[in-house]
Amino acid sequence: DNIAHVPGLQMFAEDRVSYFGRVWRQPMALSARLVLLLVTILGIGLIGWSQRNAAMPRPTYFASRVGELKTVVLPDNSTILLSGASAVSVSFQDKERRIVLARGEALFNVAPDPNRPFVVRAGRGSTTALGTEFNVQRDGERSTVTVVHGRVIVNSAGPHSRSRAILGHVMEVSYDDSGTISLVR
């Protein structure tokens, strides 16, 4: 209040306040810009992450009790007949229909879709079909694939080997977790 009446001191005080204000405002403005940039980058990353997870739907699980036969109709009209004490997870994506046989035995009647192969994983192997009916049995470290009709490709990969077999009508093959495929029966 006293400075307001003295013209020379008032001007000196205003210069000092504006100088120190500018000195503090510049780093604050820079910090604010950096925070805004960081928030924008994180926001874009979160949006991309959520869209990626939306494109990869979570698997659906099905299981049967001991002595129970359970039929599961899939969204593409393929069916799974689960034998007793069996469990599968089903995940349909844009380029693949993926089923994992965790335990037991299942008969698959596959609706044809050449753009999305039907892949059943059991142990260290997989069976791929485009339109067929086949059975997969998982027993410990051994899996057995039996084709009822149509054709399938069986791939097995162990720690030191990879094997492949093409099966047709009424053919059967087994593989174990070491990657070895038996002779076709």
XYZ file of N, CA, C and O in Angstrom:
740
model
N 0.832 -1.198 0.000
C 0.000 0.000 0.000
C 0.873 1.257 0.000
O 0.544 2.261 -0.595
N 2.003 1.192 0.707
C 2.880 2.353 0.772
C 3.556 2.602 -0.570
O 3.857 3.726 -0.909
N 3.831 1.569 -1.332
C 4.515 1.702 -2.610
C 3.598 2.354 -3.636
O 4.048 3.065 -4.518
N 2.316 2.199 -3.503
C 1.370 2.749 -4.468
C 1.478 4.261 -4.579
O 1.194 4.820 -5.622
N 1.932 4.932 -3.509
C 2.014 6.387 -3.525
C 3.357 6.901 -4.016
O 3.490 8.064 -4.328
N 4.352 6.003 -4.113
C 5.677 6.429 -4.573
C 5.845 5.924 -6.003
O 6.000 4.731 -6.236
N 5.842 6.819 -7.049
C 5.850 6.402 -8.448
C 7.074 5.591 -8.844
O 6.961 4.598 -9.537
N 8.232 5.897 -8.453
C 9.435 5.162 -8.873
C 9.505 3.771 -8.280
O 9.892 2.805 -8.941
N 9.118 3.621 -7.027
C 9.163 2.307 -6.373
C 8.084 1.375 -6.916
O 8.292 0.175 -7.016
N 6.946 1.914 -7.253
C 5.858 1.083 -7.782
C 6.283 0.423 -9.079
O 6.072 -0.761 -9.290
N 6.909 1.156 -9.966
C 7.351 0.613 -11.235
C 8.431 -0.460 -11.025
O 8.431 -1.501 -11.661
N 9.370 -0.210 -10.105
C 10.427 -1.163 -9.791
C 9.817 -2.462 -9.258
O 10.201 -3.554 -9.658
N 8.840 -2.385 -8.380
C 8.197 -3.571 -7.797
C 7.446 -4.359 -8.870
O 7.496 -5.591 -8.907
N 6.757 -3.672 -9.785
C 6.024 -4.373 -10.845
C 6.972 -5.105 -11.779
O 6.699 -6.221 -12.211
N 8.113 -4.489 -12.089
C 9.117 -5.167 -12.923
C 9.613 -6.434 -12.245
O 9.792 -7.464 -12.881
N 9.901 -6.364 -10.973
C 10.394 -7.536 -10.245
C 9.336 -8.648 -10.217
O 9.647 -9.799 -10.428
N 8.103 -8.296 -9.963
C 7.030 -9.304 -9.908
C 6.846 -9.956 -11.270
O 6.763 -11.168 -11.395
N 6.826 -9.173 -12.339
C 6.630 -9.755 -13.658
C 7.827 -10.605 -14.067
O 7.676 -11.632 -14.702
N 9.060 -10.188 -13.688
C 10.243 -10.990 -14.030
C 10.185 -12.340 -13.328
O 10.345 -13.388 -13.948
N 9.925 -12.321 -12.018
C 9.866 -13.593 -11.293
C 8.652 -14.424 -11.716
O 8.717 -15.641 -11.761
N 7.575 -13.799 -12.080
C 6.408 -14.524 -12.588
C 6.725 -15.253 -13.877
O 6.363 -16.401 -14.080
N 7.456 -14.566 -14.792
C 7.852 -15.209 -16.048
C 8.811 -16.364 -15.804
O 8.722 -17.394 -16.430
N 9.734 -16.174 -14.892
C 10.709 -17.224 -14.583
C 9.983 -18.483 -14.097
O 10.326 -19.590 -14.484
N 8.970 -18.317 -13.277
C 8.253 -19.483 -12.759
C 7.222 -20.006 -13.757
O 6.951 -21.193 -13.794
N 6.641 -19.152 -14.561
C 5.610 -19.590 -15.498
C 6.170 -20.447 -16.620
O 5.520 -21.374 -17.072
N 7.352 -20.180 -17.099
C 7.900 -20.959 -18.209
C 8.096 -22.436 -17.850
O 7.639 -23.302 -18.575
N 8.755 -22.767 -16.733
C 8.867 -24.193 -16.385
C 7.511 -24.825 -16.087
O 7.279 -25.985 -16.403
N 6.603 -24.070 -15.492
C 5.273 -24.611 -15.204
C 4.535 -24.927 -16.510
O 3.893 -25.955 -16.625
N 4.654 -24.050 -17.492
C 4.002 -24.282 -18.779
C 4.616 -25.497 -19.468
O 3.909 -26.332 -20.043
N 5.939 -25.623 -19.398
C 6.612 -26.779 -19.984
C 6.184 -28.056 -19.284
O 5.886 -29.066 -19.934
N 6.110 -28.026 -17.975
C 5.667 -29.201 -17.215
C 4.232 -29.574 -17.578
O 3.903 -30.750 -17.735
N 3.384 -28.574 -17.702
C 1.989 -28.831 -18.060
C 1.897 -29.465 -19.445
O 1.114 -30.397 -19.664
N 2.701 -28.991 -20.387
C 2.702 -29.577 -21.729
C 3.168 -31.029 -21.694
O 2.616 -31.882 -22.378
N 4.219 -31.291 -20.911
C 4.720 -32.670 -20.801
C 3.686 -33.593 -20.175
O 3.495 -34.729 -20.620
N 3.003 -33.127 -19.150
C 1.958 -33.928 -18.516
C 0.827 -34.196 -19.511
O 0.323 -35.311 -19.615
N 0.430 -33.184 -20.264
C -0.621 -33.346 -21.266
C -0.201 -34.346 -22.334
O -0.990 -35.216 -22.741
N 1.038 -34.291 -22.791
C 1.550 -35.239 -23.780
C 1.552 -36.655 -23.218
O 1.125 -37.597 -23.891
N 1.989 -36.818 -21.981
C 2.018 -38.136 -21.344
C 0.611 -38.714 -21.199
O 0.376 -39.892 -21.506
N -0.336 -37.904 -20.774
C -1.727 -38.354 -20.630
C -2.299 -38.753 -21.990
O -2.999 -39.763 -22.117
N -1.995 -37.999 -23.034
C -2.475 -38.330 -24.388
C -1.907 -39.662 -24.849
O -2.631 -40.513 -25.369
N -0.603 -39.873 -24.657
C 0.031 -41.126 -25.073
C -0.571 -42.305 -24.307
O -0.893 -43.344 -24.891
N -0.736 -42.155 -23.000
C -1.341 -43.233 -22.201
C -2.779 -43.509 -22.641
O -3.199 -44.658 -22.719
N -3.526 -42.464 -22.925
C -4.908 -42.641 -23.378
C -4.987 -43.405 -24.689
O -5.792 -44.319 -24.846
N -4.142 -43.049 -25.639
C -4.125 -43.746 -26.928
C -3.718 -45.203 -26.725
O -4.293 -46.116 -27.316
N -2.718 -45.435 -25.854
C -2.291 -46.804 -25.568
C -3.398 -47.635 -24.942
O -3.608 -48.790 -25.303
N -4.146 -47.054 -24.004
C -5.245 -47.782 -23.368
C -6.358 -48.094 -24.357
O -6.954 -49.171 -24.328
N -6.653 -47.164 -25.240
C -7.687 -47.407 -26.254
C -7.256 -48.546 -27.172
O -8.029 -49.456 -27.460
N -5.998 -48.531 -27.620
C -5.488 -49.604 -28.481
C -5.496 -50.942 -27.773
O -5.868 -51.969 -28.339
N -5.112 -50.956 -26.499
C -5.088 -52.204 -25.725
C -6.493 -52.765 -25.563
O -6.721 -53.949 -25.740
N -7.476 -51.904 -25.268
C -8.838 -52.387 -25.086
C -9.436 -52.888 -26.398
O -10.176 -53.866 -26.418
N -9.093 -52.247 -27.523
C -9.594 -52.723 -28.808
C -8.964 -54.051 -29.182
O -9.619 -54.921 -29.730
N -7.680 -54.249 -28.872
C -7.024 -55.521 -29.155
C -7.660 -56.635 -28.337
O -7.928 -57.718 -28.827
N -7.950 -56.365 -27.066
C -8.582 -57.384 -26.238
C -10.013 -57.655 -26.674
O -10.498 -58.767 -26.539
N -10.698 -56.658 -27.210
C -12.061 -56.876 -27.704
C -12.040 -57.761 -28.950
O -12.952 -58.529 -29.190
N -10.980 -57.659 -29.763
C -10.879 -58.472 -30.976
C -10.515 -59.923 -30.668
O -10.698 -60.788 -31.497
N -9.980 -60.177 -29.482
C -9.609 -61.533 -29.094
C -10.540 -61.977 -27.968
O -10.238 -61.794 -26.792
N -11.709 -62.522 -28.318
C -12.671 -62.890 -27.286
C -12.109 -63.954 -26.360
O -11.291 -64.767 -26.744
N -12.559 -63.914 -25.172
C -12.111 -64.884 -24.180
C -12.698 -66.252 -24.491
O -13.818 -66.353 -24.984
N -11.949 -67.308 -24.168
C -12.468 -68.648 -24.445
C -13.662 -68.987 -23.553
O -13.798 -68.471 -22.456
N -14.510 -69.868 -24.081
C -15.641 -70.393 -23.342
C -15.302 -71.823 -22.953
O -14.797 -72.581 -23.772
N -15.589 -72.191 -21.722
C -15.230 -73.515 -21.215
C -16.461 -74.400 -21.094
O -17.522 -73.945 -20.681
N -16.284 -75.668 -21.473
C -17.334 -76.668 -21.344
C -16.722 -77.904 -20.710
O -15.590 -78.279 -21.025
N -17.483 -78.552 -19.832
C -16.996 -79.770 -19.183
C -18.165 -80.711 -18.944
O -19.321 -80.293 -18.859
N -17.837 -81.989 -18.866
C -18.843 -83.003 -18.557
C -18.422 -83.737 -17.283
O -17.232 -83.830 -16.987
N -19.413 -84.228 -16.565
C -19.133 -84.983 -15.345
C -18.838 -86.440 -15.699
O -19.080 -86.876 -16.823
N -18.355 -87.177 -14.750
C -18.086 -88.600 -14.940
C -19.390 -89.295 -15.350
O -20.435 -89.105 -14.729
N -19.340 -90.058 -16.427
C -20.508 -90.795 -16.904
C -21.499 -89.971 -17.711
O -22.500 -90.492 -18.179
N -21.247 -88.707 -17.912
C -22.157 -87.832 -18.644
C -21.670 -87.641 -20.085
O -20.490 -87.464 -20.331
N -22.588 -87.687 -21.044
C -22.310 -87.279 -22.423
C -22.948 -85.907 -22.599
O -24.120 -85.717 -22.291
N -22.164 -84.967 -23.095
C -22.669 -83.600 -23.228
C -22.436 -83.109 -24.644
O -21.324 -83.175 -25.154
N -23.492 -82.610 -25.290
C -23.391 -82.052 -26.641
C -23.345 -80.535 -26.552
O -24.173 -79.915 -25.886
N -22.360 -79.947 -27.241
C -22.196 -78.500 -27.288
C -22.331 -78.067 -28.745
O -21.634 -78.583 -29.611
N -23.250 -77.141 -29.026
C -23.406 -76.585 -30.369
C -22.671 -75.246 -30.386
O -22.947 -74.358 -29.586
N -21.736 -75.118 -31.312
C -20.907 -73.922 -31.412
C -21.581 -72.873 -32.296
O -22.491 -73.184 -33.058
N -21.124 -71.618 -32.241
C -21.746 -70.542 -33.028
C -21.756 -70.784 -34.537
O -22.615 -70.264 -35.234
N -20.825 -71.593 -35.071
C -20.783 -71.869 -36.516
C -21.551 -73.135 -36.883
O -21.451 -73.628 -37.989
N -22.314 -73.682 -35.933
C -23.103 -74.914 -36.069
C -22.267 -76.184 -36.057
O -22.783 -77.258 -36.346
N -20.985 -76.094 -35.740
C -20.198 -77.291 -35.458
C -20.669 -77.816 -34.103
O -21.223 -77.059 -33.297
N -20.457 -79.105 -33.860
C -20.854 -79.668 -32.566
C -19.683 -80.408 -31.927
O -18.804 -80.923 -32.606
N -19.716 -80.429 -30.613
C -18.757 -81.198 -29.823
C -19.565 -82.129 -28.926
O -20.457 -81.674 -28.206
N -19.259 -83.416 -28.980
C -19.861 -84.389 -28.074
C -18.784 -84.760 -27.061
O -17.807 -85.433 -27.401
N -18.953 -84.274 -25.824
C -17.981 -84.549 -24.771
C -18.308 -85.870 -24.098
O -19.440 -86.101 -23.683
N -17.299 -86.726 -23.984
C -17.427 -87.965 -23.234
C -17.365 -87.625 -21.746
O -17.134 -86.464 -21.381
N -17.556 -88.614 -20.884
C -17.534 -88.370 -19.440
C -16.199 -87.826 -18.962
O -15.138 -88.185 -19.474
N -16.241 -86.940 -17.971
C -15.073 -86.338 -17.337
C -14.147 -85.669 -18.353
O -12.934 -85.826 -18.306
N -14.711 -84.928 -19.291
C -13.936 -84.243 -20.334
C -14.107 -82.734 -20.205
O -15.114 -82.259 -19.668
N -13.128 -82.000 -20.707
C -13.189 -80.535 -20.642
C -12.514 -79.926 -21.863
O -11.454 -80.383 -22.293
N -13.160 -78.890 -22.434
C -12.611 -78.157 -23.577
C -12.785 -76.658 -23.336
O -13.650 -76.237 -22.585
N -11.937 -75.878 -24.026
C -12.158 -74.440 -24.107
C -12.298 -74.103 -25.586
O -11.606 -74.677 -26.425
N -13.206 -73.196 -25.901
C -13.521 -72.835 -27.283
C -13.272 -71.344 -27.468
O -13.739 -70.532 -26.683
N -12.534 -71.005 -28.530
C -12.248 -69.607 -28.837
C -12.354 -69.412 -30.346
O -11.553 -69.966 -31.094
N -13.341 -68.655 -30.781
C -13.518 -68.363 -32.205
C -12.938 -66.991 -32.497
O -13.266 -66.016 -31.839
N -12.059 -66.927 -33.489
C -11.456 -65.670 -33.891
C -11.707 -65.459 -35.373
O -12.307 -66.303 -36.035
N -11.241 -64.335 -35.907
C -11.478 -64.005 -37.308
C -10.883 -65.035 -38.263
O -11.472 -65.350 -39.283
N -9.703 -65.566 -37.939
C -9.012 -66.451 -38.876
C -8.911 -67.890 -38.408
O -8.344 -68.717 -39.106
N -9.447 -68.206 -37.226
C -9.314 -69.567 -36.723
C -10.386 -69.866 -35.685
O -10.772 -68.997 -34.910
N -10.848 -71.120 -35.707
C -11.722 -71.627 -34.662
C -10.848 -72.575 -33.828
O -10.413 -73.602 -34.318
N -10.576 -72.192 -32.581
C -9.612 -72.935 -31.763
C -10.299 -73.593 -30.573
O -10.998 -72.939 -29.815
N -10.045 -74.895 -30.428
C -10.556 -75.658 -29.299
C -9.361 -76.302 -28.617
O -8.470 -76.829 -29.276
N -9.342 -76.286 -27.299
C -8.295 -76.962 -26.537
C -8.968 -78.049 -25.709
O -9.859 -77.756 -24.909
N -8.546 -79.293 -25.947
C -9.047 -80.426 -25.164
C -8.122 -80.574 -23.959
O -6.991 -81.020 -24.084
N -8.616 -80.172 -22.800
C -7.799 -80.203 -21.588
C -7.696 -81.623 -21.028
O -6.647 -82.026 -20.541
N -8.807 -82.349 -21.101
C -8.811 -83.731 -20.606
C -9.984 -84.481 -21.219
O -10.947 -83.887 -21.691
N -9.871 -85.791 -21.256
C -10.976 -86.635 -21.689
C -11.006 -86.881 -23.179
O -9.966 -86.983 -23.844
N -12.232 -86.949 -23.719
C -12.444 -87.331 -25.113
C -13.599 -86.528 -25.693
O -14.585 -86.251 -25.006
N -13.467 -86.148 -26.959
C -14.523 -85.367 -27.612
C -14.614 -85.742 -29.079
O -13.601 -85.950 -29.743
N -15.852 -85.820 -29.575
C -16.133 -86.067 -30.985
C -16.544 -84.733 -31.594
O -17.465 -84.068 -31.115
N -15.854 -84.332 -32.666
C -16.091 -83.040 -33.309
C -16.743 -83.246 -34.663
O -16.232 -84.002 -35.486
N -17.885 -82.606 -34.888
C -18.537 -82.590 -36.193
C -18.423 -81.146 -36.675
O -19.124 -80.262 -36.194
N -17.524 -80.927 -37.638
C -17.106 -79.577 -38.001
C -17.893 -79.044 -39.197
O -17.960 -79.692 -40.245
N -18.458 -77.866 -39.028
C -19.112 -77.169 -40.137
C -18.020 -76.591 -41.032
O -17.090 -75.954 -40.549
N -18.101 -76.815 -42.362
C -17.049 -76.316 -43.257
C -16.972 -74.790 -43.252
O -17.985 -74.110 -43.263
N -15.750 -74.281 -43.207
C -15.479 -72.855 -43.341
C -14.023 -72.726 -43.783
O -13.123 -72.672 -42.947
N -13.778 -72.694 -45.101
C -12.400 -72.673 -45.586
C -11.606 -71.437 -45.150
O -10.388 -71.450 -45.142
N -12.300 -70.371 -44.752
C -11.603 -69.162 -44.322
C -11.176 -69.202 -42.858
O -10.385 -68.385 -42.423
N -11.749 -70.147 -42.086
C -11.404 -70.264 -40.668
C -11.204 -71.736 -40.320
O -12.156 -72.447 -40.026
N -9.973 -72.204 -40.355
C -9.732 -73.602 -40.010
C -10.193 -73.912 -38.585
O -10.191 -73.052 -37.710
N -10.571 -75.137 -38.385
C -11.012 -75.655 -37.094
C -9.832 -76.419 -36.509
O -9.416 -77.431 -37.052
N -9.252 -75.906 -35.426
C -8.028 -76.479 -34.861
C -8.305 -76.957 -33.444
O -8.773 -76.187 -32.599
N -7.998 -78.233 -33.183
C -8.148 -78.806 -31.849
C -6.756 -79.098 -31.308
O -6.004 -79.865 -31.901
N -6.421 -78.482 -30.180
C -5.140 -78.735 -29.526
C -5.356 -79.700 -28.376
O -6.293 -79.537 -27.598
N -4.465 -80.691 -28.287
C -4.471 -81.633 -27.172
C -3.016 -81.966 -26.870
O -2.306 -82.459 -27.754
N -2.576 -81.669 -25.687
C -1.165 -81.894 -25.362
C -0.278 -81.031 -26.229
O -0.541 -79.866 -26.460
N 0.777 -81.644 -26.787
C 1.727 -80.904 -27.631
C 1.411 -81.045 -29.117
O 2.280 -80.859 -29.949
N 0.166 -81.364 -29.428
C -0.186 -81.516 -30.831
C -1.478 -80.806 -31.167
O -2.193 -80.317 -30.301
N -1.752 -80.756 -32.473
C -2.989 -80.139 -32.929
C -3.543 -80.909 -34.118
O -2.804 -81.544 -34.866
N -4.850 -80.840 -34.268
C -5.547 -81.456 -35.386
C -6.319 -80.359 -36.091
O -7.093 -79.635 -35.468
N -6.109 -80.230 -37.416
C -6.761 -79.183 -38.194
C -7.695 -79.804 -39.214
O -7.300 -80.708 -39.946
N -8.929 -79.311 -39.265
C -9.922 -79.805 -40.223
C -10.670 -78.625 -40.808
O -10.849 -77.604 -40.155
N -11.116 -78.775 -42.056
C -11.948 -77.740 -42.677
C -13.423 -78.113 -42.634
O -14.275 -77.260 -42.498
N -13.750 -79.356 -42.757
C -15.121 -79.835 -42.673
C -15.096 -81.344 -42.579
O -14.854 -82.012 -43.573
N -15.303 -81.869 -41.417
C -15.141 -83.303 -41.214
C -15.709 -83.699 -39.863
O -16.206 -82.863 -39.119
N -15.601 -84.975 -39.552
C -15.979 -85.478 -38.241
C -14.836 -86.342 -37.731
O -14.399 -87.265 -38.410
N -14.347 -86.008 -36.539
C -13.222 -86.763 -35.987
C -13.286 -86.742 -34.470
O -13.970 -85.933 -33.864
N -12.558 -87.673 -33.871
C -12.532 -87.850 -32.425
C -11.113 -87.608 -31.929
O -10.143 -88.011 -32.572
N -10.992 -86.943 -30.774
C -9.691 -86.751 -30.131
C -9.822 -87.222 -28.696
O -10.751 -86.829 -27.992
N -8.887 -88.087 -28.297
C -8.877 -88.586 -26.926
C -7.551 -88.210 -26.278
O -6.485 -88.469 -26.841
N -7.614 -87.618 -25.109
C -6.417 -87.216 -24.359
C -6.321 -88.097 -23.127
O -7.211 -88.111 -22.292
N -5.233 -88.854 -23.026
C -5.041 -89.766 -21.905
C -3.622 -89.589 -21.380
O -2.675 -90.153 -21.938
N -3.462 -88.782 -20.355
C -2.136 -88.504 -19.819
C -1.303 -87.724 -20.823
O -1.677 -86.658 -21.269
N -0.150 -88.297 -21.217
C 0.734 -87.647 -22.190
C 0.437 -88.079 -23.618
O 1.089 -87.637 -24.546
N -0.526 -88.956 -23.830
C -0.825 -89.491 -25.159
C -2.182 -88.988 -25.635
O -3.142 -88.927 -24.880
N -2.219 -88.595 -26.917
C -3.468 -88.184 -27.563
C -3.679 -89.053 -28.792
O -2.723 -89.393 -29.488
N -4.931 -89.415 -29.053
C -5.282 -90.248 -30.209
C -6.334 -89.526 -31.035
O -7.329 -89.046 -30.494
N -6.089 -89.441 -32.342
C -7.018 -88.791 -33.272
C -7.567 -89.861 -34.197
O -6.810 -90.602 -34.825
N -8.912 -89.951 -34.303
C -9.586 -90.906 -35.179
C -10.528 -90.141 -36.090
O -11.383 -89.394 -35.614
N -10.381 -90.330 -37.412
C -11.240 -89.643 -38.380
C -12.435 -90.526 -38.696
O -12.276 -91.691 -39.085
N -13.634 -90.000 -38.547
C -14.861 -90.722 -38.905
C -15.102 -90.556 -40.398
O -15.349 -91.535 -41.102
N -15.061 -89.344 -40.892
C -15.091 -89.081 -42.336
C -14.443 -87.727 -42.595
O -14.333 -86.892 -41.719
N -13.988 -87.536 -43.816
C -13.286 -86.303 -44.176
C -11.778 -86.474 -44.018
O -11.262 -87.588 -44.010
N -11.080 -85.356 -43.886
C -9.621 -85.377 -43.748
C -9.179 -84.381 -42.686
O -9.793 -83.331 -42.526
N -8.094 -84.746 -42.001
C -7.503 -83.847 -41.010
C -5.986 -83.885 -41.147
O -5.422 -84.830 -41.696
N -5.354 -82.858 -40.638
C -3.899 -82.812 -40.556
C -3.546 -82.825 -39.071
O -4.057 -82.009 -38.301
N -2.687 -83.766 -38.678
C -2.257 -83.871 -37.291
C -0.804 -83.411 -37.210
O 0.051 -83.927 -37.928
N -0.540 -82.435 -36.367
C 0.817 -81.936 -36.119
C 1.164 -82.182 -34.663
O 0.336 -81.950 -33.778
N 2.376 -82.631 -34.431
C 2.843 -82.833 -33.073
C 4.235 -82.253 -32.951
O 5.074 -82.440 -33.828
N 4.481 -81.549 -31.859
C 5.794 -80.941 -31.651
C 6.228 -81.189 -30.221
O 5.533 -80.833 -29.280
N 7.360 -81.848 -30.081
C 7.948 -82.070 -28.773
C 9.174 -81.204 -28.609
O 9.492 -80.376 -29.460
N 9.913 -81.408 -27.533
C 11.102 -80.596 -27.306
C 12.176 -80.774 -28.380
O 12.930 -79.854 -28.656
N 12.232 -81.975 -28.998
C 13.315 -82.240 -29.953
C 12.828 -82.714 -31.314
O 13.633 -83.054 -32.167
N 11.514 -82.768 -31.524
C 11.049 -83.262 -32.818
C 9.701 -82.668 -33.183
O 8.953 -82.225 -32.327
N 9.433 -82.708 -34.478
C 8.137 -82.304 -35.024
C 7.685 -83.395 -35.975
O 8.491 -83.920 -36.733
N 6.400 -83.698 -35.928
C 5.870 -84.735 -36.809
C 4.544 -84.262 -37.376
O 3.859 -83.430 -36.791
N 4.187 -84.856 -38.528
C 2.949 -84.487 -39.198
C 2.367 -85.716 -39.876
O 3.098 -86.526 -40.439
N 1.040 -85.824 -39.853
C 0.353 -86.917 -40.541
C -0.946 -86.376 -41.121
O -1.596 -85.516 -40.524
N -1.303 -86.852 -42.304
C -2.583 -86.513 -42.925
C -3.456 -87.753 -42.865
O -3.053 -88.816 -43.340
N -4.619 -87.613 -42.256
C -5.525 -88.747 -42.073
C -6.771 -88.575 -42.912
O -7.291 -87.471 -43.051
N -7.258 -89.683 -43.435
C -8.508 -89.700 -44.189
C -9.543 -90.553 -43.470
O -9.393 -90.911 -42.294
N -10.570 -90.918 -44.189
C -11.707 -91.702 -43.701
C -11.244 -92.930 -42.912
O -10.439 -93.726 -43.386
N -11.735 -93.071 -41.689
C -11.500 -94.209 -40.792
C -10.002 -94.472 -40.564
O -9.555 -95.602 -40.560
N -9.232 -93.436 -40.371
C -7.808 -93.564 -40.032
C -7.595 -93.043 -38.618
O -8.343 -92.195 -38.128
N -6.531 -93.546 -37.978
C -6.241 -93.166 -36.603
C -4.737 -93.033 -36.412
O -3.953 -93.775 -37.017
N -4.339 -92.100 -35.556
C -2.939 -91.904 -35.224
C -2.862 -91.421 -33.774
O -3.801 -90.799 -33.269
N -1.756 -91.732 -33.113
C -1.520 -91.268 -31.744
C -0.226 -90.476 -31.710
O 0.666 -90.692 -32.526
N -0.130 -89.566 -30.763
C 1.124 -88.842 -30.534
C 1.270 -88.610 -29.043
O 0.306 -88.655 -28.284
N 2.511 -88.387 -28.636
C 2.755 -88.120 -27.220
C 3.413 -86.759 -27.054
O 3.661 -86.055 -28.033
N 3.682 -86.392 -25.821
C 4.232 -85.068 -25.547
C 5.680 -84.901 -25.972
O 6.223 -83.804 -25.914
N 6.323 -85.998 -26.421
C 7.685 -85.867 -26.934
C 7.682 -85.460 -28.402
O 8.719 -85.183 -28.973
N 6.497 -85.438 -29.035
C 6.394 -85.035 -30.433
C 6.360 -86.196 -31.415
O 6.293 -85.998 -32.607
N 6.380 -87.408 -30.910
C 6.400 -88.594 -31.770
C 4.979 -88.996 -32.155
O 4.113 -89.136 -31.312
N 4.766 -89.189 -33.463
C 3.479 -89.662 -33.986
C 3.625 -91.136 -34.342
O 4.624 -91.532 -34.962
N 2.612 -91.922 -33.993
C 2.645 -93.355 -34.313
C 2.385 -93.564 -35.801
O 2.034 -92.630 -36.525
N 2.518 -94.787 -36.242
C 2.131 -95.130 -37.606
C 0.629 -94.975 -37.756
O -0.134 -95.206 -36.802
N 0.184 -94.624 -38.942
C -1.247 -94.444 -39.197
C -1.917 -95.823 -39.219
O -1.441 -96.757 -39.845
N -3.017 -95.952 -38.497
C -3.787 -97.198 -38.472
C -5.094 -96.978 -39.177
O -5.631 -95.899 -39.183
